[in-house]
GROMACS .gro file of C-alpha atoms in nm:
model
  487
    1MET     CA    1   0.000   0.000   0.000
    2GLY     CA    2   0.145   0.324  -0.106
    3VAL     CA    3   0.150   0.653   0.078
    4CYS     CA    4  -0.138   0.796  -0.118
    5ASP     CA    5  -0.353   0.488  -0.043
    6ALA     CA    6  -0.274   0.521   0.330
    7ILE     CA    7  -0.376   0.887   0.329
    8ASP     CA    8  -0.700   0.813   0.149
    9ARG     CA    9  -0.782   0.533   0.393
   10ASN     CA   10  -0.697   0.708   0.723
   11CYS     CA   11  -0.788   1.070   0.639
   12PRO     CA   12  -1.084   1.073   0.408
   13LEU     CA   13  -1.109   1.449   0.419
   14CYS     CA   14  -0.755   1.479   0.290
   15GLY     CA   15  -0.784   1.220   0.022
   16ALA     CA   16  -0.952   1.215  -0.307
   17GLU     CA   17  -1.287   1.137  -0.150
   18GLY     CA   18  -1.245   1.427   0.087
   19THR     CA   19  -1.149   1.646  -0.200
   20ARG     CA   20  -1.464   1.547  -0.382
   21GLN     CA   21  -1.679   1.612  -0.072
   22GLU     CA   22  -1.516   1.953  -0.020
   23ARG     CA   23  -1.577   2.047  -0.381
   24SER     CA   24  -1.938   1.936  -0.347
   25ARG     CA   25  -1.980   2.173  -0.045
   26LYS     CA   26  -1.810   2.476  -0.205
   27PRO     CA   27  -1.974   2.623  -0.512
   28SER     CA   28  -1.751   2.634  -0.805
   29ALA     CA   29  -1.671   2.964  -0.962
   30MET     CA   30  -1.765   2.813  -1.291
   31ASN     CA   31  -2.107   2.696  -1.160
   32ALA     CA   32  -2.187   2.999  -0.937
   33ALA     CA   33  -2.469   3.225  -1.049
   34ARG     CA   34  -2.333   3.546  -1.193
   35LEU     CA   35  -2.475   3.884  -1.101
   36PRO     CA   36  -2.539   4.134  -1.373
   37LYS     CA   37  -2.244   4.358  -1.440
   38VAL     CA   38  -2.287   4.728  -1.368
   39ALA     CA   39  -2.033   4.981  -1.488
   40GLY     CA   40  -1.792   5.078  -1.212
   41ILE     CA   41  -1.919   4.821  -0.958
   42SER     CA   42  -1.768   4.477  -0.909
   43PRO     CA   43  -2.045   4.220  -0.875
   44LEU     CA   44  -1.828   4.014  -0.636
   45ILE     CA   45  -1.808   4.290  -0.367
   46THR     CA   46  -2.054   4.234  -0.087
   47PRO     CA   47  -2.241   4.553   0.017
   48ALA     CA   48  -2.115   4.685   0.348
   49ALA     CA   49  -2.343   4.676   0.650
   50HIS     CA   50  -2.305   5.049   0.727
   51THR     CA   51  -2.456   5.149   0.395
   52ALA     CA   52  -2.799   5.065   0.527
   53ALA     CA   53  -3.032   5.366   0.536
   54PRO     CA   54  -3.057   5.527   0.882
   55PRO     CA   55  -3.388   5.520   1.061
   56VAL     CA   56  -3.598   5.822   0.987
   57ARG     CA   57  -3.676   6.029   1.299
   58PRO     CA   58  -4.022   6.171   1.337
   59VAL     CA   59  -4.059   6.532   1.227
   60GLY     CA   60  -4.194   6.625   1.570
   61GLN     CA   61  -3.874   6.515   1.746
   62LEU     CA   62  -3.656   6.720   1.511
   63ALA     CA   63  -3.875   7.024   1.563
   64ALA     CA   64  -3.853   6.983   1.941
   65VAL     CA   65  -3.472   6.967   1.926
   66GLN     CA   66  -3.463   7.277   1.709
   67ASP     CA   67  -3.694   7.462   1.947
   68ARG     CA   68  -3.477   7.366   2.242
   69LEU     CA   69  -3.160   7.484   2.068
   70ALA     CA   70  -3.330   7.809   1.973
   71SER     CA   71  -3.437   7.859   2.334
   72TRP     CA   72  -3.083   7.800   2.460
   73ILE     CA   73  -2.939   8.045   2.208
   74SER     CA   74  -3.199   8.303   2.307
   75ASP     CA   75  -3.117   8.260   2.676
   76LEU     CA   76  -2.744   8.289   2.614
   77THR     CA   77  -2.798   8.601   2.404
   78THR     CA   78  -3.011   8.757   2.675
   79LEU     CA   79  -2.754   8.682   2.946
   80HIS     CA   80  -2.475   8.817   2.728
   81GLU     CA   81  -2.657   9.145   2.668
   82LEU     CA   82  -2.747   9.190   3.035
   83THR     CA   83  -2.399   9.110   3.163
   84GLU     CA   84  -2.248   9.344   2.904
   85ARG     CA   85  -2.463   9.624   3.042
   86LEU     CA   86  -2.372   9.531   3.397
   87VAL     CA   87  -1.997   9.527   3.335
   88ARG     CA   88  -2.015   9.884   3.205
   89THR     CA   89  -2.118  10.009   3.550
   90THR     CA   90  -1.835  10.157   3.752
   91THR     CA   91  -2.000  10.236   4.087
   92LEU     CA   92  -2.189  10.029   4.339
   93ASP     CA   93  -2.506  10.236   4.304
   94SER     CA   94  -2.517  10.203   3.926
   95ALA     CA   95  -2.439   9.829   3.944
   96LEU     CA   96  -2.718   9.766   4.196
   97ASN     CA   97  -2.966   9.964   3.986
   98GLU     CA   98  -2.871   9.766   3.676
   99LEU     CA   99  -2.896   9.441   3.873
  100VAL     CA  100  -3.248   9.500   4.002
  101GLN     CA  101  -3.372   9.616   3.660
  102ALA     CA  102  -3.221   9.323   3.471
  103GLY     CA  103  -3.344   9.077   3.731
  104ALA     CA  104  -3.696   9.216   3.706
  105ALA     CA  105  -3.689   9.157   3.332
  106LEU     CA  106  -3.566   8.800   3.379
  107VAL     CA  107  -3.821   8.695   3.643
  108GLY     CA  108  -4.108   8.903   3.505
  109ALA     CA  109  -4.163   9.119   3.814
  110PRO     CA  110  -4.263   9.487   3.806
  111ARG     CA  111  -4.089   9.590   4.129
  112GLY     CA  112  -3.788   9.493   4.335
  113LEU     CA  113  -3.494   9.597   4.545
  114ALA     CA  114  -3.126   9.514   4.574
  115ALA     CA  115  -2.948   9.552   4.904
  116LEU     CA  116  -2.573   9.550   4.958
  117GLU     CA  117  -2.495   9.443   5.315
  118PRO     CA  118  -2.151   9.276   5.339
  119THR     CA  119  -2.126   9.027   5.620
  120ASP     CA  120  -1.793   9.171   5.737
  121HIS     CA  121  -1.983   9.486   5.846
  122LEU     CA  122  -1.722   9.710   5.687
  123GLY     CA  123  -1.976   9.873   5.458
  124PRO     CA  124  -2.094  10.041   5.263
  125ASP     CA  125  -2.460   9.941   5.307
  126ILE     CA  126  -2.662  10.045   5.002
  127THR     CA  127  -3.024   9.976   4.909
  128VAL     CA  128  -3.178  10.064   4.574
  129GLY     CA  129  -3.535  10.008   4.462
  130LEU     CA  130  -3.721   9.956   4.136
  131GLY     CA  131  -4.074  10.095   4.146
  132LEU     CA  132  -4.028  10.162   4.520
  133GLY     CA  133  -3.984  10.506   4.673
  134ARG     CA  134  -3.793  10.597   4.985
  135ALA     CA  135  -4.108  10.562   5.193
  136ASP     CA  136  -4.169  10.213   5.053
  137LEU     CA  137  -3.814  10.104   5.131
  138GLY     CA  138  -3.852  10.252   5.479
  139ALA     CA  139  -4.171  10.052   5.532
  140ILE     CA  140  -3.994   9.731   5.428
  141GLU     CA  141  -3.719   9.809   5.679
  142THR     CA  142  -3.978   9.800   5.960
  143VAL     CA  143  -4.031   9.426   5.920
  144PRO     CA  144  -3.894   9.242   6.228
  145LEU     CA  145  -3.612   8.988   6.229
  146GLY     CA  146  -3.367   9.233   6.081
  147THR     CA  147  -3.445   9.390   5.751
  148ALA     CA  148  -3.717   9.278   5.515
  149ARG     CA  149  -3.453   9.150   5.278
  150GLN     CA  150  -3.324   8.912   5.543
  151THR     CA  151  -3.679   8.814   5.636
  152LEU     CA  152  -3.776   8.733   5.281
  153LEU     CA  153  -3.454   8.543   5.224
  154THR     CA  154  -3.398   8.352   5.548
  155THR     CA  155  -3.745   8.284   5.692
  156PRO     CA  156  -3.950   8.115   5.418
  157GLY     CA  157  -4.290   7.984   5.515
  158GLN     CA  158  -4.437   7.647   5.442
  159ALA     CA  159  -4.536   7.746   5.091
  160SER     CA  160  -4.183   7.872   5.013
  161ARG     CA  161  -3.921   7.658   4.851
  162GLU     CA  162  -3.555   7.723   4.924
  163GLY     CA  163  -3.278   7.610   4.696
  164LEU     CA  164  -3.003   7.714   4.464
  165ASP     CA  165  -3.256   7.901   4.252
  166GLY     CA  166  -3.367   8.130   4.535
  167ILE     CA  167  -3.671   8.154   4.761
  168VAL     CA  168  -4.027   8.192   4.638
  169HIS     CA  169  -4.318   8.328   4.839
  170ALA     CA  170  -4.592   8.254   4.590
  171ASP     CA  171  -4.887   8.380   4.796
  172LEU     CA  172  -4.791   8.614   5.078
  173PRO     CA  173  -5.145   8.695   5.202
  174HIS     CA  174  -5.230   8.326   5.258
  175GLU     CA  175  -4.890   8.174   5.327
  176PRO     CA  176  -4.877   8.034   5.680
  177GLY     CA  177  -4.593   8.106   5.920
  178LEU     CA  178  -4.506   8.459   5.803
  179ASP     CA  179  -4.463   8.752   6.038
  180PRO     CA  180  -4.779   8.964   6.063
  181ARG     CA  181  -4.580   9.280   6.000
  182LEU     CA  182  -4.458   9.136   5.671
  183ARG     CA  183  -4.818   9.069   5.567
  184GLU     CA  184  -4.914   9.420   5.667
  185VAL     CA  185  -4.633   9.578   5.468
  186ALA     CA  186  -4.710   9.357   5.168
  187ALA     CA  187  -5.075   9.459   5.177
  188CYS     CA  188  -4.983   9.826   5.220
  189LEU     CA  189  -4.741   9.825   4.927
  190GLY     CA  190  -4.965   9.606   4.713
  191PHE     CA  191  -4.750   9.302   4.640
  192ASP     CA  192  -4.876   8.945   4.685
  193ALA     CA  193  -4.567   8.740   4.597
  194SER     CA  194  -4.190   8.770   4.607
  195TYR     CA  195  -3.883   8.600   4.471
  196SER     CA  196  -3.541   8.653   4.629
  197LEU     CA  197  -3.187   8.555   4.544
  198PRO     CA  198  -2.871   8.588   4.753
  199LEU     CA  199  -2.575   8.786   4.624
  200ALA     CA  200  -2.267   8.587   4.716
  201SER     CA  201  -1.913   8.585   4.581
  202ASP     CA  202  -1.643   8.322   4.613
  203THR     CA  203  -1.396   8.584   4.734
  204ALA     CA  204  -1.610   8.826   4.935
  205GLY     CA  205  -1.873   8.587   5.070
  206HIS     CA  206  -2.232   8.700   5.123
  207LEU     CA  207  -2.279   9.053   4.992
  208GLY     CA  208  -2.652   9.110   5.008
  209THR     CA  209  -2.988   9.017   4.861
  210ALA     CA  210  -3.201   9.089   4.557
  211VAL     CA  211  -3.580   9.066   4.595
  212TRP     CA  212  -3.849   9.110   4.330
  213PHE     CA  213  -4.219   9.163   4.401
  214TYR     CA  214  -4.532   9.059   4.211
  215ASP     CA  215  -4.864   9.242   4.228
  216GLU     CA  216  -5.057   8.914   4.243
  217PRO     CA  217  -4.985   8.557   4.354
  218ALA     CA  218  -4.724   8.427   4.112
  219GLU     CA  219  -4.383   8.269   4.084
  220PRO     CA  220  -4.121   8.247   3.809
  221ASP     CA  221  -4.091   7.919   3.625
  222GLY     CA  222  -3.778   7.705   3.636
  223ARG     CA  223  -3.625   7.859   3.325
  224ARG     CA  224  -3.660   8.213   3.459
  225ARG     CA  225  -3.518   8.114   3.798
  226HIS     CA  226  -3.222   7.946   3.630
  227LEU     CA  227  -3.143   8.254   3.422
  228ALA     CA  228  -3.183   8.488   3.720
  229GLY     CA  229  -2.956   8.267   3.929
  230LEU     CA  230  -2.682   8.268   3.666
  231TYR     CA  231  -2.709   8.643   3.627
  232CYS     CA  232  -2.699   8.711   4.002
  233ARG     CA  233  -2.391   8.494   4.046
  234TYR     CA  234  -2.211   8.696   3.781
  235ALA     CA  235  -2.344   9.019   3.929
  236ALA     CA  236  -2.216   8.921   4.274
  237GLU     CA  237  -1.862   8.880   4.139
  238HIS     CA  238  -1.885   9.220   3.971
  239LEU     CA  239  -2.016   9.377   4.292
  240ALA     CA  240  -1.730   9.221   4.487
  241ARG     CA  241  -1.477   9.387   4.257
  242LEU     CA  242  -1.655   9.723   4.280
  243LEU     CA  243  -1.678   9.688   4.658
  244GLU     CA  244  -1.306   9.628   4.689
  245LEU     CA  245  -1.236   9.928   4.466
  246ALA     CA  246  -1.478  10.151   4.658
  247ARG     CA  247  -1.322  10.058   4.989
  248ALA     CA  248  -0.973  10.127   4.857
  249ARG     CA  249  -1.083  10.466   4.727
  250THR     CA  250  -1.250  10.548   5.057
  251ALA     CA  251  -0.938  10.452   5.250
  252VAL     CA  252  -0.716  10.668   5.027
  253THR     CA  253  -0.957  10.961   5.045
  254THR     CA  254  -0.989  10.936   5.421
  255LEU     CA  255  -0.614  10.916   5.466
  256ARG     CA  256  -0.563  11.209   5.234
  257ASP     CA  257  -0.826  11.424   5.403
  258GLU     CA  258  -0.673  11.352   5.740
  259LEU     CA  259  -0.332  11.460   5.610
  260LEU     CA  260  -0.462  11.792   5.479
  261PRO     CA  261  -0.554  12.077   5.715
  262ALA     CA  262  -0.857  11.989   5.922
  263ARG     CA  263  -0.936  12.360   5.947
  264LEU     CA  264  -0.782  12.676   5.814
  265PRO     CA  265  -0.603  12.910   6.056
  266ARG     CA  266  -0.753  13.240   6.164
  267VAL     CA  267  -0.514  13.527   6.106
  268PRO     CA  268  -0.623  13.889   6.155
  269GLY     CA  269  -0.658  14.078   5.830
  270VAL     CA  270  -0.716  13.778   5.601
  271ARG     CA  271  -1.000  13.530   5.543
  272LEU     CA  272  -0.937  13.188   5.393
  273ALA     CA  273  -1.144  12.925   5.210
  274ALA     CA  274  -1.040  12.604   5.040
  275ARG     CA  275  -1.199  12.329   4.833
  276HIS     CA  276  -1.049  11.993   4.752
  277ARG     CA  277  -1.173  11.718   4.519
  278THR     CA  278  -0.991  11.386   4.505
  279GLY     CA  279  -0.971  11.168   4.196
  280PRO     CA  280  -1.083  10.803   4.212
  281ARG     CA  281  -0.726  10.671   4.249
  282GLY     CA  282  -0.613  10.936   4.496
  283GLY     CA  283  -0.371  11.192   4.364
  284GLY     CA  284  -0.089  11.396   4.508
  285ASP     CA  285  -0.235  11.749   4.500
  286TRP     CA  286  -0.225  11.936   4.830
  287TYR     CA  287  -0.271  12.275   4.993
  288ASP     CA  288  -0.165  12.432   5.321
  289ALA     CA  289  -0.209  12.747   5.524
  290LEU     CA  290  -0.009  12.809   5.839
  291PRO     CA  291   0.044  13.110   6.065
  292LEU     CA  292   0.400  13.243   6.073
  293PRO     CA  293   0.585  13.469   6.319
  294GLU     CA  294   0.499  13.839   6.341
  295GLY     CA  295   0.141  13.792   6.222
  296ALA     CA  296   0.235  13.667   5.877
  297ILE     CA  297   0.075  13.373   5.700
  298GLY     CA  298   0.214  13.113   5.461
  299LEU     CA  299   0.005  12.964   5.179
  300GLY     CA  300   0.109  12.671   4.967
  301VAL     CA  301  -0.034  12.453   4.692
  302GLY     CA  302   0.130  12.182   4.488
  303GLY     CA  303   0.120  11.833   4.353
  304VAL     CA  304   0.343  11.530   4.316
  305THR     CA  305   0.355  11.297   4.019
  306GLY     CA  306   0.163  10.973   4.023
  307SER     CA  307  -0.155  10.856   4.192
  308GLY     CA  308  -0.264  10.613   4.457
  309PRO     CA  309  -0.127  10.555   4.808
  310GLY     CA  310   0.232  10.618   4.699
  311ALA     CA  311   0.147  10.965   4.571
  312VAL     CA  312  -0.053  11.041   4.885
  313ALA     CA  313   0.240  10.939   5.106
  314ALA     CA  314   0.481  11.150   4.898
  315MET     CA  315   0.241  11.444   4.919
  316CYS     CA  316   0.235  11.408   5.298
  317ARG     CA  317   0.613  11.413   5.322
  318LEU     CA  318   0.641  11.710   5.088
  319ARG     CA  319   0.380  11.913   5.273
  320ALA     CA  320   0.534  11.838   5.614
  321SER     CA  321   0.875  11.943   5.487
  322LEU     CA  322   0.740  12.265   5.342
  323ARG     CA  323   0.580  12.354   5.674
  324ALA     CA  324   0.913  12.310   5.849
  325TYR     CA  325   1.104  12.521   5.595
  326ALA     CA  326   0.829  12.787   5.599
  327VAL     CA  327   0.854  12.831   5.975
  328MET     CA  328   1.232  12.873   5.955
  329GLU     CA  329   1.262  13.095   5.646
  330GLY     CA  330   0.911  13.161   5.522
  331GLU     CA  331   0.979  13.527   5.442
  332ASP     CA  332   1.192  13.404   5.150
  333PRO     CA  333   0.974  13.174   4.932
  334VAL     CA  334   1.266  13.101   4.698
  335ALA     CA  335   1.471  12.963   4.988
  336VAL     CA  336   1.176  12.751   5.099
  337LEU     CA  337   1.134  12.596   4.756
  338SER     CA  338   1.511  12.550   4.711
  339ASP     CA  339   1.534  12.353   5.035
  340LEU     CA  340   1.230  12.152   4.934
  341GLU     CA  341   1.382  12.073   4.595
  342LEU     CA  342   1.709  11.957   4.753
  343LEU     CA  343   1.523  11.730   4.993
  344LEU     CA  344   1.314  11.581   4.714
  345ARG     CA  345   1.615  11.522   4.490
  346LEU     CA  346   1.814  11.350   4.769
  347THR     CA  347   1.537  11.138   4.920
  348GLU     CA  348   1.308  11.067   4.623
  349PRO     CA  349   1.510  11.109   4.304
  350ALA     CA  350   1.252  10.927   4.091
  351ARG     CA  351   0.972  11.169   4.177
  352SER     CA  352   0.901  11.528   4.075
  353ALA     CA  353   0.656  11.784   4.208
  354THR     CA  354   0.518  12.130   4.148
  355ALA     CA  355   0.472  12.387   4.423
  356LEU     CA  356   0.376  12.747   4.484
  357PHE     CA  357   0.452  12.916   4.815
  358VAL     CA  358   0.318  13.255   4.925
  359TYR     CA  359   0.443  13.465   5.216
  360ALA     CA  360   0.186  13.729   5.308
  361GLU     CA  361   0.176  14.005   5.571
  362PRO     CA  362  -0.194  14.086   5.617
  363GLY     CA  363  -0.131  14.421   5.787
  364PRO     CA  364   0.048  14.600   5.502
  365ARG     CA  365  -0.095  14.347   5.253
  366ARG     CA  366   0.253  14.268   5.128
  367ILE     CA  367   0.277  13.946   4.928
  368VAL     CA  368   0.590  13.758   4.818
  369LEU     CA  369   0.560  13.436   4.622
  370ALA     CA  370   0.762  13.189   4.417
  371GLY     CA  371   0.663  12.894   4.203
  372ALA     CA  372   0.823  12.576   4.078
  373GLY     CA  373   0.651  12.463   3.761
  374HIS     CA  374   0.313  12.556   3.907
  375CYS     CA  375   0.016  12.745   3.763
  376PRO     CA  376   0.026  13.123   3.822
  377PRO     CA  377  -0.207  13.257   4.093
  378LEU     CA  378  -0.496  13.489   4.012
  379ILE     CA  379  -0.551  13.817   4.195
  380LEU     CA  380  -0.912  13.936   4.200
  381GLY     CA  381  -1.014  14.285   4.310
  382SER     CA  382  -1.293  14.531   4.262
  383HIS     CA  383  -1.131  14.671   3.949
  384ARG     CA  384  -0.901  14.394   3.833
  385ALA     CA  385  -0.875  14.023   3.769
  386GLU     CA  386  -0.532  13.919   3.646
  387TYR     CA  387  -0.275  13.646   3.671
  388ILE     CA  388   0.044  13.707   3.867
  389GLU     CA  389   0.315  13.622   3.616
  390THR     CA  390   0.564  13.413   3.805
  391THR     CA  391   0.894  13.343   3.632
  392LEU     CA  392   0.877  13.021   3.438
  393SER     CA  393   1.064  12.753   3.628
  394ALA     CA  394   1.096  12.376   3.622
  395PRO     CA  395   0.916  12.149   3.868
  396LEU     CA  396   1.103  12.033   4.174
  397GLY     CA  397   1.329  11.736   4.113
  398MET     CA  398   1.365  11.795   3.739
  399LEU     CA  399   1.695  11.987   3.736
  400ALA     CA  400   2.024  11.935   3.917
  401CYS     CA  401   2.001  12.287   4.057
  402TRP     CA  402   1.664  12.460   4.087
  403GLU     CA  403   1.647  12.838   4.103
  404ALA     CA  404   1.385  13.103   4.026
  405PRO     CA  405   1.333  13.461   4.144
  406SER     CA  406   1.039  13.559   4.360
  407VAL     CA  407   0.757  13.803   4.278
  408GLU     CA  408   0.653  14.075   4.523
  409PHE     CA  409   0.346  14.300   4.509
  410ASP     CA  410   0.095  14.476   4.734
  411ALA     CA  411  -0.269  14.377   4.749
  412ALA     CA  412  -0.544  14.635   4.772
  413PRO     CA  413  -0.812  14.617   5.041
  414GLY     CA  414  -1.070  14.358   4.937
  415ASP     CA  415  -0.839  14.177   4.695
  416THR     CA  416  -0.856  13.798   4.685
  417LEU     CA  417  -0.566  13.576   4.589
  418LEU     CA  418  -0.669  13.248   4.421
  419LEU     CA  419  -0.427  12.953   4.431
  420TYR     CA  420  -0.518  12.631   4.247
  421THR     CA  421  -0.374  12.314   4.096
  422ASP     CA  422  -0.377  12.217   3.731
  423GLY     CA  423  -0.649  11.959   3.798
  424LEU     CA  424  -0.900  12.245   3.794
  425LEU     CA  425  -0.792  12.320   3.438
  426HIS     CA  426  -0.760  11.960   3.319
  427ARG     CA  427  -1.108  11.862   3.435
  428THR     CA  428  -1.265  12.115   3.200
  429GLY     CA  429  -1.145  11.909   2.905
  430ASP     CA  430  -1.035  12.223   2.722
  431PRO     CA  431  -0.686  12.309   2.599
  432MET     CA  432  -0.481  12.488   2.862
  433ASP     CA  433  -0.509  12.832   2.705
  434ARG     CA  434  -0.886  12.808   2.692
  435ALA     CA  435  -0.898  12.666   3.045
  436PHE     CA  436  -0.699  12.964   3.175
  437GLY     CA  437  -0.944  13.191   2.996
  438ARG     CA  438  -1.241  13.014   3.155
  439LEU     CA  439  -1.088  13.049   3.500
  440HIS     CA  440  -1.028  13.421   3.445
  441SER     CA  441  -1.385  13.471   3.323
  442ALA     CA  442  -1.531  13.269   3.612
  443ALA     CA  443  -1.349  13.478   3.872
  444ALA     CA  444  -1.405  13.812   3.698
  445GLY     CA  445  -1.774  13.737   3.647
  446ALA     CA  446  -1.846  13.671   4.013
  447PRO     CA  447  -2.101  13.912   4.163
  448ARG     CA  448  -1.978  14.166   4.417
  449SER     CA  449  -2.150  13.987   4.704
  450VAL     CA  450  -1.976  13.664   4.606
  451ARG     CA  451  -1.636  13.829   4.583
  452GLU     CA  452  -1.668  13.955   4.940
  453ASP     CA  453  -1.700  13.602   5.079
  454PRO     CA  454  -1.411  13.362   4.997
  455ASP     CA  455  -1.630  13.056   5.063
  456GLN     CA  456  -1.890  13.170   4.812
  457LEU     CA  457  -1.617  13.269   4.568
  458VAL     CA  458  -1.449  12.926   4.557
  459ASP     CA  459  -1.787  12.757   4.517
  460HIS     CA  460  -1.878  12.995   4.238
  461VAL     CA  461  -1.552  12.932   4.054
  462LEU     CA  462  -1.585  12.553   4.092
  463HIS     CA  463  -1.943  12.543   3.969
  464THR     CA  464  -1.866  12.777   3.681
  465MET     CA  465  -1.557  12.589   3.570
  466LEU     CA  466  -1.700  12.242   3.630
  467PRO     CA  467  -2.079  12.252   3.586
  468ASP     CA  468  -2.322  11.961   3.615
  469GLY     CA  469  -2.140  11.807   3.909
  470SER     CA  470  -1.822  11.745   3.713
  471ASP     CA  471  -1.626  11.870   4.014
  472ASN     CA  472  -1.718  11.537   4.174
  473ALA     CA  473  -1.668  11.326   3.861
  474ASP     CA  474  -1.439  11.027   3.847
  475SER     CA  475  -1.156  11.224   3.692
  476PRO     CA  476  -0.795  11.115   3.742
  477ASP     CA  477  -0.703  11.472   3.837
  478ASP     CA  478  -0.735  11.621   4.183
  479VAL     CA  479  -0.873  11.971   4.224
  480VAL     CA  480  -0.743  12.220   4.481
  481LEU     CA  481  -0.869  12.577   4.511
  482LEU     CA  482  -0.746  12.807   4.792
  483ALA     CA  483  -0.868  13.165   4.833
  484ALA     CA  484  -0.723  13.433   5.062
  485ARG     CA  485  -0.913  13.763   5.089
  486PHE     CA  486  -0.721  14.058   5.238
  487GLU     CA  487  -0.930  14.302   5.440
   0.00000   0.00000   0.00000
């Protein structure tokens, strides 16, 4: 028996019989049915499974998805517009007003209030109302358990629901568990429902509360509460930044005011008045008036470069030094400014300053003055209004050796000497030549009764130069105006 016979006998699948069986199971390419040929497509390629047509979704489902997407886009657009308006506010009052108005539009309420009450009790405490007068806010403050804002936020009744989306009092007249005074105030002011949200920041903590009032039993739906919650969280962060800025400005202003004269001295033969307006960042403009030996008086105005606490501290050092030099050699204004310039150059070489010092003897009305890069003073009398042309000189700290001659003149009875800083001119927004002209016209146009009173005169000049409250505007420039009337 040969090898082939052994294979056929022991392994039928490998032998000829197996080969015949295998051929009988597999279709032959010659016997297989042929598919019709199509140009560009091989008839032997099996169609892939993923080419099956996707299931067709109902038209209603597609419409619902489109409506939901449109609603989300509308909400995002609304939040973007409202937050853009909010971020443009630069003061706490304006931000709170914008907050309560935007929130009222989001929750569909006609009235509301926003209260800023930081938990650190460092202030400021501010309350603004929408559709509520001062009397209405005062009535809400009479609710027990603290303020009405705290009552509405922290003592919800059984019908109220507290959560991340705020607190709802849907029916104040019939809600059990509320304080009777709250019901009385609600009935008096004519609101039957309220919705409140806390104002809390990650950095500053709890800042206050926003409350909106409805004229009839109602409550905002979930979508409105969600939008109002997102907006209030963003508003709280913006309020926290404004609060920090307001406190810093208040601290700088308070420090600056304490460093300037608390009251002007009383010297026979001369009456004084001063006005001072600080910029939002706190500048380095200053003024001073101090009695000197033999009945004389020293007047000074000036400013240092820069702003903020550093400029305020430099202003304090400069003013204190000038007082010391004035007491020792005040009758010579040039010597006073020369010593001041040397001190500034040795101790603060990176800083410069302007200054004007006046030595006056009220009895004979003799005036001697010198300036260092400062605006010329203005003398105002019954028949004249003119600038005292001081010799042009560089500011202190600008040159290796400062020197300028003094100017001496006699004032007539009833004359008023006006000293000021360049902030008074800059805040007008006009070029310097026009600003000088406006100052001259404002002083010369003062009525006789106003000229006789230095307090009225400085107010008149300020209001004429800076109308519409621009003397209190958030300008980077300080304003100093000092008037001395000689009897």
